[in-house]
mmCIF file of C-alpha atoms in Angstrom:
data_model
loop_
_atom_site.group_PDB
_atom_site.id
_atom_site.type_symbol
_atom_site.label_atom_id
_atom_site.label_comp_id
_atom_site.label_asym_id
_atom_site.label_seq_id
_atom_site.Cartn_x
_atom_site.Cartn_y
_atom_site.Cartn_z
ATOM 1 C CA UNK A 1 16.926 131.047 50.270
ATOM 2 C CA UNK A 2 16.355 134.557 48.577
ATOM 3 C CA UNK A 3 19.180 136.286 49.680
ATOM 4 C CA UNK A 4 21.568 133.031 48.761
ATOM 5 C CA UNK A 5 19.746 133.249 45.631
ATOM 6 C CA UNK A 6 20.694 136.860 44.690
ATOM 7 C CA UNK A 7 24.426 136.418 45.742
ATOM 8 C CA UNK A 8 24.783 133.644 43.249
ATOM 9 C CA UNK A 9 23.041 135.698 41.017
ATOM 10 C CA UNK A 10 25.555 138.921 41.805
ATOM 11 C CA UNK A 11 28.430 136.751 41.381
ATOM 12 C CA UNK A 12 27.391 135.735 37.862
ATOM 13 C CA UNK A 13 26.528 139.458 37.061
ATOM 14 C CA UNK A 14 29.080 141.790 38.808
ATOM 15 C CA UNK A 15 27.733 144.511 36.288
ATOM 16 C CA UNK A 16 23.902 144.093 36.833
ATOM 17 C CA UNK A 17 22.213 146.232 39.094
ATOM 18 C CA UNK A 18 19.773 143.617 41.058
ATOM 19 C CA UNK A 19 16.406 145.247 41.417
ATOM 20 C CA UNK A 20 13.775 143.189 44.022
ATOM 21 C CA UNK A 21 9.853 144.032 43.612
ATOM 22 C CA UNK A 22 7.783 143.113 47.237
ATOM 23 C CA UNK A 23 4.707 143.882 49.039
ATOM 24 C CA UNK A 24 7.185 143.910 52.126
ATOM 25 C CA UNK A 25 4.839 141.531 54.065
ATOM 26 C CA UNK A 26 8.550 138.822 55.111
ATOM 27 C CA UNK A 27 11.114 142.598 54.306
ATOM 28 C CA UNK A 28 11.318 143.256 58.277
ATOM 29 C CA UNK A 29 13.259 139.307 58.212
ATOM 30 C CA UNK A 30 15.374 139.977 55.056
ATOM 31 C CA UNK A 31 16.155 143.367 54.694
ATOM 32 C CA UNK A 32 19.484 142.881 55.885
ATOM 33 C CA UNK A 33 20.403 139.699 54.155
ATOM 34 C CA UNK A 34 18.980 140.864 50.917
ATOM 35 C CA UNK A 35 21.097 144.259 51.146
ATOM 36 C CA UNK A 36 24.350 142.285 52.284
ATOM 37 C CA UNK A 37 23.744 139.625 49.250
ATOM 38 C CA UNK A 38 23.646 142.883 46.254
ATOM 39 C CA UNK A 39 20.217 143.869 46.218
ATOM 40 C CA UNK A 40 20.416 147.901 45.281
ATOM 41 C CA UNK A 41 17.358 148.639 44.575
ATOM 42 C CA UNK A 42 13.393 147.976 46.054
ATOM 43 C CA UNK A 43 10.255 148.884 44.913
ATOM 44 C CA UNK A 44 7.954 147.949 47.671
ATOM 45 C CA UNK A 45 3.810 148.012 47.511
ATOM 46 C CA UNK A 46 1.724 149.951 49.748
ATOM 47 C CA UNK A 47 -1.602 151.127 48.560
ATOM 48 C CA UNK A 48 -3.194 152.249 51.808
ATOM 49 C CA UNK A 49 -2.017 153.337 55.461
ATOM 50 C CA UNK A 50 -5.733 152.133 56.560
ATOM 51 C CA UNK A 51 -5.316 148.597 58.146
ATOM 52 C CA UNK A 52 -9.093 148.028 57.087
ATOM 53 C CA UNK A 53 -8.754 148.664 54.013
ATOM 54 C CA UNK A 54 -5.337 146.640 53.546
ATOM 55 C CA UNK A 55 -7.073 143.928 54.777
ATOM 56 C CA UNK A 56 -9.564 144.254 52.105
ATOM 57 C CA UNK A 57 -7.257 144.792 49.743
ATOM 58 C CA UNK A 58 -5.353 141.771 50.242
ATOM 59 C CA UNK A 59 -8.072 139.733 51.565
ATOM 60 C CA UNK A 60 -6.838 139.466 55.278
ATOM 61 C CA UNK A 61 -3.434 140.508 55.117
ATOM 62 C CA UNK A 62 -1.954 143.040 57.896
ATOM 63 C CA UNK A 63 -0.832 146.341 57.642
ATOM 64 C CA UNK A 64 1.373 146.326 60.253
ATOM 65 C CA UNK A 65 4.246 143.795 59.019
ATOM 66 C CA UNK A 66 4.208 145.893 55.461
ATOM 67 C CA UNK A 67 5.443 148.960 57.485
ATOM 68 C CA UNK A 68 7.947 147.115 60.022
ATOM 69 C CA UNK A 69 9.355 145.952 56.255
ATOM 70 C CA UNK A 70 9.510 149.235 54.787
ATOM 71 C CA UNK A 71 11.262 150.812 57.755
ATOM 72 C CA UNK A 72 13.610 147.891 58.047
ATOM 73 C CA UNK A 73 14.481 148.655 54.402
ATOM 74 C CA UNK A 74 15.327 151.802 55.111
ATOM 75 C CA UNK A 75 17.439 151.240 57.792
ATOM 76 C CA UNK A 76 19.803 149.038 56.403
ATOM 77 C CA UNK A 77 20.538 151.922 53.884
ATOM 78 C CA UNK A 78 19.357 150.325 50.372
ATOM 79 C CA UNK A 79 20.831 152.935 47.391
ATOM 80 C CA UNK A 80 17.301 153.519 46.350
ATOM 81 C CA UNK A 81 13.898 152.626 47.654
ATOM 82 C CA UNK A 82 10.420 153.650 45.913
ATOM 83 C CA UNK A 83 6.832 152.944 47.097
ATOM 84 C CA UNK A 84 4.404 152.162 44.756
ATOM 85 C CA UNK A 85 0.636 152.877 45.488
ATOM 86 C CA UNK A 86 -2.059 151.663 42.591
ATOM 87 C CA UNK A 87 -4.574 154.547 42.630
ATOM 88 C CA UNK A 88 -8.204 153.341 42.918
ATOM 89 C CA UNK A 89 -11.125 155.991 42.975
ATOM 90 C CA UNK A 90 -13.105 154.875 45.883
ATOM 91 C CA UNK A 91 -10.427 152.799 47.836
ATOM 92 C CA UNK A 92 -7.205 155.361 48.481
ATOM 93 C CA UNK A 93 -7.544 158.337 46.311
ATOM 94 C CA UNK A 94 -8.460 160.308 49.549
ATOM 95 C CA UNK A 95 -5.167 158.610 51.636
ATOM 96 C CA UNK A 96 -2.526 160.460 48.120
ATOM 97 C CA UNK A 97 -1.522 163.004 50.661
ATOM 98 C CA UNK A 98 -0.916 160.964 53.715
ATOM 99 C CA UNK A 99 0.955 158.851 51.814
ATOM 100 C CA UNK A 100 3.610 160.751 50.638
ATOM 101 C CA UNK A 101 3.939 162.626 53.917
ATOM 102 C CA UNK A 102 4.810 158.949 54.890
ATOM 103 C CA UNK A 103 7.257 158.123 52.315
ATOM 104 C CA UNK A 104 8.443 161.944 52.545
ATOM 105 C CA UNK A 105 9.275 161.076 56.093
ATOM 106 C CA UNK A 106 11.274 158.101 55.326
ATOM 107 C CA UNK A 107 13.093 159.626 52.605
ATOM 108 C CA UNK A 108 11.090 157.147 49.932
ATOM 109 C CA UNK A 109 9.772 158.391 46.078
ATOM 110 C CA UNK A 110 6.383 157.439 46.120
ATOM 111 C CA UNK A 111 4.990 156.271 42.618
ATOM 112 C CA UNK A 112 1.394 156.658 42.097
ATOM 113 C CA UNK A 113 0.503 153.658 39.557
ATOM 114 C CA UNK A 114 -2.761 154.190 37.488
ATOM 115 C CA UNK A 115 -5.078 151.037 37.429
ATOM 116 C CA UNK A 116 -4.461 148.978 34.432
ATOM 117 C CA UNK A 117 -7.642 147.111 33.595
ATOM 118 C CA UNK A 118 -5.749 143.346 33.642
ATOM 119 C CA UNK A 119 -6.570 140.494 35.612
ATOM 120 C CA UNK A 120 -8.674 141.353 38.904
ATOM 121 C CA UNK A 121 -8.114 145.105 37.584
ATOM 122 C CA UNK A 122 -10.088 144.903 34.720
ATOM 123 C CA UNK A 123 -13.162 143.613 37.089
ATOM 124 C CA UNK A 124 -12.733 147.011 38.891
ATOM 125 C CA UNK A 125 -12.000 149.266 36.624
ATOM 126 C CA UNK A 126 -14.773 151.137 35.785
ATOM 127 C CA UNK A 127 -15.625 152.299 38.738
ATOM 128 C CA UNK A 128 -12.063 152.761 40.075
ATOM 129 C CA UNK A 129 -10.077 154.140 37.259
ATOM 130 C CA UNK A 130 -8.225 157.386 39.034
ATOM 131 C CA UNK A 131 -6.112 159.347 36.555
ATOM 132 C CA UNK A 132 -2.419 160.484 38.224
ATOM 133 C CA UNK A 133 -3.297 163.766 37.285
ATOM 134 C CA UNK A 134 -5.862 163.557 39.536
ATOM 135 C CA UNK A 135 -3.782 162.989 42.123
ATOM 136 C CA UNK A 136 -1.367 165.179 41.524
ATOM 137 C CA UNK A 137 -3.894 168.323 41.506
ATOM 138 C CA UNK A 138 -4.596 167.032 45.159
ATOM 139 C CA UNK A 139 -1.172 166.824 46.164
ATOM 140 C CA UNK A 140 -0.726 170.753 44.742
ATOM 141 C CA UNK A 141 -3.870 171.699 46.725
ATOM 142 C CA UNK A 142 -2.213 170.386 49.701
ATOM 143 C CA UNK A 143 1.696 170.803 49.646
ATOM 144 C CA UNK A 144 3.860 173.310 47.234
ATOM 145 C CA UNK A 145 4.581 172.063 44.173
ATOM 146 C CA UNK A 146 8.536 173.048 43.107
ATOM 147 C CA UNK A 147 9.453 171.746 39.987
ATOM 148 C CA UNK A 148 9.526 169.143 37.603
ATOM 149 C CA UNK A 149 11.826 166.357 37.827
ATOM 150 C CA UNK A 150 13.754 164.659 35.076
ATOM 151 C CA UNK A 151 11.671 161.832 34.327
ATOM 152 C CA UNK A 152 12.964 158.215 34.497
ATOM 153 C CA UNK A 153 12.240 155.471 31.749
ATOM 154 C CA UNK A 154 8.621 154.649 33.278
ATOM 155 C CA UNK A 155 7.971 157.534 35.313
ATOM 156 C CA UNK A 156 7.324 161.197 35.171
ATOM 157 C CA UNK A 157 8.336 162.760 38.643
ATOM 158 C CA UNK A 158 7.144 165.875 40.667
ATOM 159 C CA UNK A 159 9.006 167.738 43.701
ATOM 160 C CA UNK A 160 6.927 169.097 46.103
ATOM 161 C CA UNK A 161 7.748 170.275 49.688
ATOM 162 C CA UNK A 162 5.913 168.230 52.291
ATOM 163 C CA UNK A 163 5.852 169.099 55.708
ATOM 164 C CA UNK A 164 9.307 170.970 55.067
ATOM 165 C CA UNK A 165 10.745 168.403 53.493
ATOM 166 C CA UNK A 166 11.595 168.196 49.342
ATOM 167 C CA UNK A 167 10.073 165.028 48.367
ATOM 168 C CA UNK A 168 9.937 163.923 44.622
ATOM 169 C CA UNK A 169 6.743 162.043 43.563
ATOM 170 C CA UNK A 170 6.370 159.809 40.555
ATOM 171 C CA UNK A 171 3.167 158.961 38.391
ATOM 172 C CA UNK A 172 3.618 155.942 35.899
ATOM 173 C CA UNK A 173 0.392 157.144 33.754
ATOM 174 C CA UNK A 174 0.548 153.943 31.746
ATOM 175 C CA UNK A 175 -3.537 154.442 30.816
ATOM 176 C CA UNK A 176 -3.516 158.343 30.719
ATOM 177 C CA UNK A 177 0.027 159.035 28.539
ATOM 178 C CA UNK A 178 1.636 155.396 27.623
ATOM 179 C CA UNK A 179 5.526 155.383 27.332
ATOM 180 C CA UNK A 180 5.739 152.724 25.537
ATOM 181 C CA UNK A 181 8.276 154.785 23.026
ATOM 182 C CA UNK A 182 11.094 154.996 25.637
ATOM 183 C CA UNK A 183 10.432 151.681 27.698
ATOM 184 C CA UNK A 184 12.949 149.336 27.680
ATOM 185 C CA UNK A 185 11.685 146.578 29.589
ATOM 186 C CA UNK A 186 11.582 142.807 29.034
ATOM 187 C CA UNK A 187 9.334 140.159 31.315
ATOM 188 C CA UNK A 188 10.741 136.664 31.345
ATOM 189 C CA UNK A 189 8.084 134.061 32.941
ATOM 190 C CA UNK A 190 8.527 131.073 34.639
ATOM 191 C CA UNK A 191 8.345 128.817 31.294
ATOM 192 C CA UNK A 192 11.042 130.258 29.432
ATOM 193 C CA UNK A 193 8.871 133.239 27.234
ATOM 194 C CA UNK A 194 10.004 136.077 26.836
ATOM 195 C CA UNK A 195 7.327 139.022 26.619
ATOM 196 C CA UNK A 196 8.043 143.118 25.289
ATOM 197 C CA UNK A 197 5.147 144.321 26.922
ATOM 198 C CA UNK A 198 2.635 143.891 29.865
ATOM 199 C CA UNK A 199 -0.142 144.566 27.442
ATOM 200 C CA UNK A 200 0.906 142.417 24.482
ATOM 201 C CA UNK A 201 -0.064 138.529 24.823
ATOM 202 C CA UNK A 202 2.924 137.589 22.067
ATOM 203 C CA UNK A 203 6.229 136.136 23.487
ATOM 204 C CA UNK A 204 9.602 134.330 22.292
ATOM 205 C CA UNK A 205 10.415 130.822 23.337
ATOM 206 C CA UNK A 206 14.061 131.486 25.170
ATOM 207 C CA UNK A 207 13.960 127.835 27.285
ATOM 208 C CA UNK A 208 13.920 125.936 23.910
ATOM 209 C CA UNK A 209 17.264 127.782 22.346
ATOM 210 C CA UNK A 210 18.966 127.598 25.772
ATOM 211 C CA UNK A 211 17.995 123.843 26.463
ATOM 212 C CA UNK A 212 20.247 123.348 23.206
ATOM 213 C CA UNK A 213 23.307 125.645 24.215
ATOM 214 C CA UNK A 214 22.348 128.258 21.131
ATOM 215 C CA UNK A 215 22.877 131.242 23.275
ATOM 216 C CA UNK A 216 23.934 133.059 20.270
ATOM 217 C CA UNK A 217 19.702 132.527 19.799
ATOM 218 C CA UNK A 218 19.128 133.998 22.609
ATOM 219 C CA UNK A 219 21.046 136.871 22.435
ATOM 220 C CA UNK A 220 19.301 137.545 19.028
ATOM 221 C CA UNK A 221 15.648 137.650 20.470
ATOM 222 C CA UNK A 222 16.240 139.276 22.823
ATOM 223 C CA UNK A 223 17.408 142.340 20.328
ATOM 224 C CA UNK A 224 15.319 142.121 18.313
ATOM 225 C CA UNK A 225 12.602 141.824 20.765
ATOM 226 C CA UNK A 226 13.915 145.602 22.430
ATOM 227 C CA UNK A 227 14.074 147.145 18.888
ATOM 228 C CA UNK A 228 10.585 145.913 18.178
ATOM 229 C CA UNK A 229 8.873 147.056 20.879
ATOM 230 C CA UNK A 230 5.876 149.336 20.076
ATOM 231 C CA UNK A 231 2.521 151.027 21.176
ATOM 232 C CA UNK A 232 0.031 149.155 21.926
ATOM 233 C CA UNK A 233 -3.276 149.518 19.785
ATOM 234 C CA UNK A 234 -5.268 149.538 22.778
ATOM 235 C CA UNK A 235 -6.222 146.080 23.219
ATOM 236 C CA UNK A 236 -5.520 144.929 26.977
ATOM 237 C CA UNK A 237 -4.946 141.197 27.517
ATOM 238 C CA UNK A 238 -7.246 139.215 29.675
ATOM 239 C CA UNK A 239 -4.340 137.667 31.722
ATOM 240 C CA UNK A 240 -3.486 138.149 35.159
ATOM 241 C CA UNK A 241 -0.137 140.321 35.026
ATOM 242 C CA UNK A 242 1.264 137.840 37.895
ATOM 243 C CA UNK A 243 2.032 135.407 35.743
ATOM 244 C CA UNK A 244 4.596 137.348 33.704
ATOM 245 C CA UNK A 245 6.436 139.445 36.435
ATOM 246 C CA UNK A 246 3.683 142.375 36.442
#
């Protein structure tokens, strides 16, 4: 019921561009009825073209589905479609290139994601920490590197010519160079709390306000919550970020 989900969703919010986050793994079924419903947007997961290692990864899950989902995407013509990859030292680091030849190919931005250490992250991270600057020195070993990009609110972004092809990279270095001074972003959980930040364990109680019709409330917290967003001091929460929309 996803895709009936987002059109009710459209129809309350003619003005809101509707955004969907997926590992892909179901995208090859509802590419099409997500796209038809107002979905503009996808940022879709793929850490690895190795099916060995996906399976690893997502202890038993299949490679193959993940890119049948990605391609459907992108033939049903979504506005804009980005691939994320998490960048772990021993795991992928040595697949960077191969992977944006294959989201250069489908006309994708790949977004190389630096570990956070969170939830099963911060088991791992240690020994897997890979910096995005890392990867981008291998990426300018291996293709030309043409210019900088403007950078969007999360992301610093990188053209390079692959294989012929222009093809802008991004690197959310939320470790290396926080950008916590121009992020806008807002999680809302399943319980109602509002949080400013992945890294922050404070939140607002918005089910509470709403469950008595003081949507004036609302609208105040959330404000106030934007204006007061800040740098962390470098503590990292021992949460898993699934729980708030991570």
């Amino acid at each position: 019921g996803v895709d009936e989900l987002v059109r009710r969703v459209g129809e309350r919010l003619p003005h809101v561009e509707l955004a969907l986050s997926t590992n892909a793994v179901l995208l090859d079924r509802y590419a099409a009825p997500l796209r038809a419903a107002g979905i503009k947007s996808l940022n879709l997961s793929l850490d690895t073209l190795d099916p060995d290692t996906c399976r690893r990864l997502t202890r038993g899950g299949e490679l193959a589905p993940i890119l049948r989902g990605i391609e459907a995407a992108c033939a049903v013509g979504f506005p804009s479609i980005k691939i994320n990859t998490v960048l772990m030292r021993t795991v992928n680091s040595h697949e960077v290139c191969n992977l944006v030849r294959y989201a250069s190919r489908l006309n994708c931005e790949l977004r190389f994601i630096e570990l956070m250490p969170l939830g099963e992250g911060a088991k791992i991270f240690e020994a897997e920490y890979f910096t995005a600057a890392e990867a981008l020195d291998l990426l300018r070993q291996r293709f030309e590197y043409l210019t900088v990009e403007p950078p969007s609110v999360t992301a610093q972004r990188h053209r390079f010519l692959v294989d012929g092809r222009e093809t802008v990279v991004g690197t959310i270095t939320t470790v290396s160079e926080p950008f916590c001074d121009r992020c806008d972003r807002l999680r809302l959980d399943s319980h109602g709390r509002l949080y400013p930040c992945l890294r922050g364990d404070h939140s607002f109680d918005l089910l509470t306000p709403w469950r008595a019709g003081e949507v004036g409330k609302i609208r105040h917290i959330i404000r106030s919550t934007i204006g007061g967003k800040h740098t962390p001091d470098g503590y990292w929460p021992g949460r898993d970020m699934v729980l708030i929309g991570g």
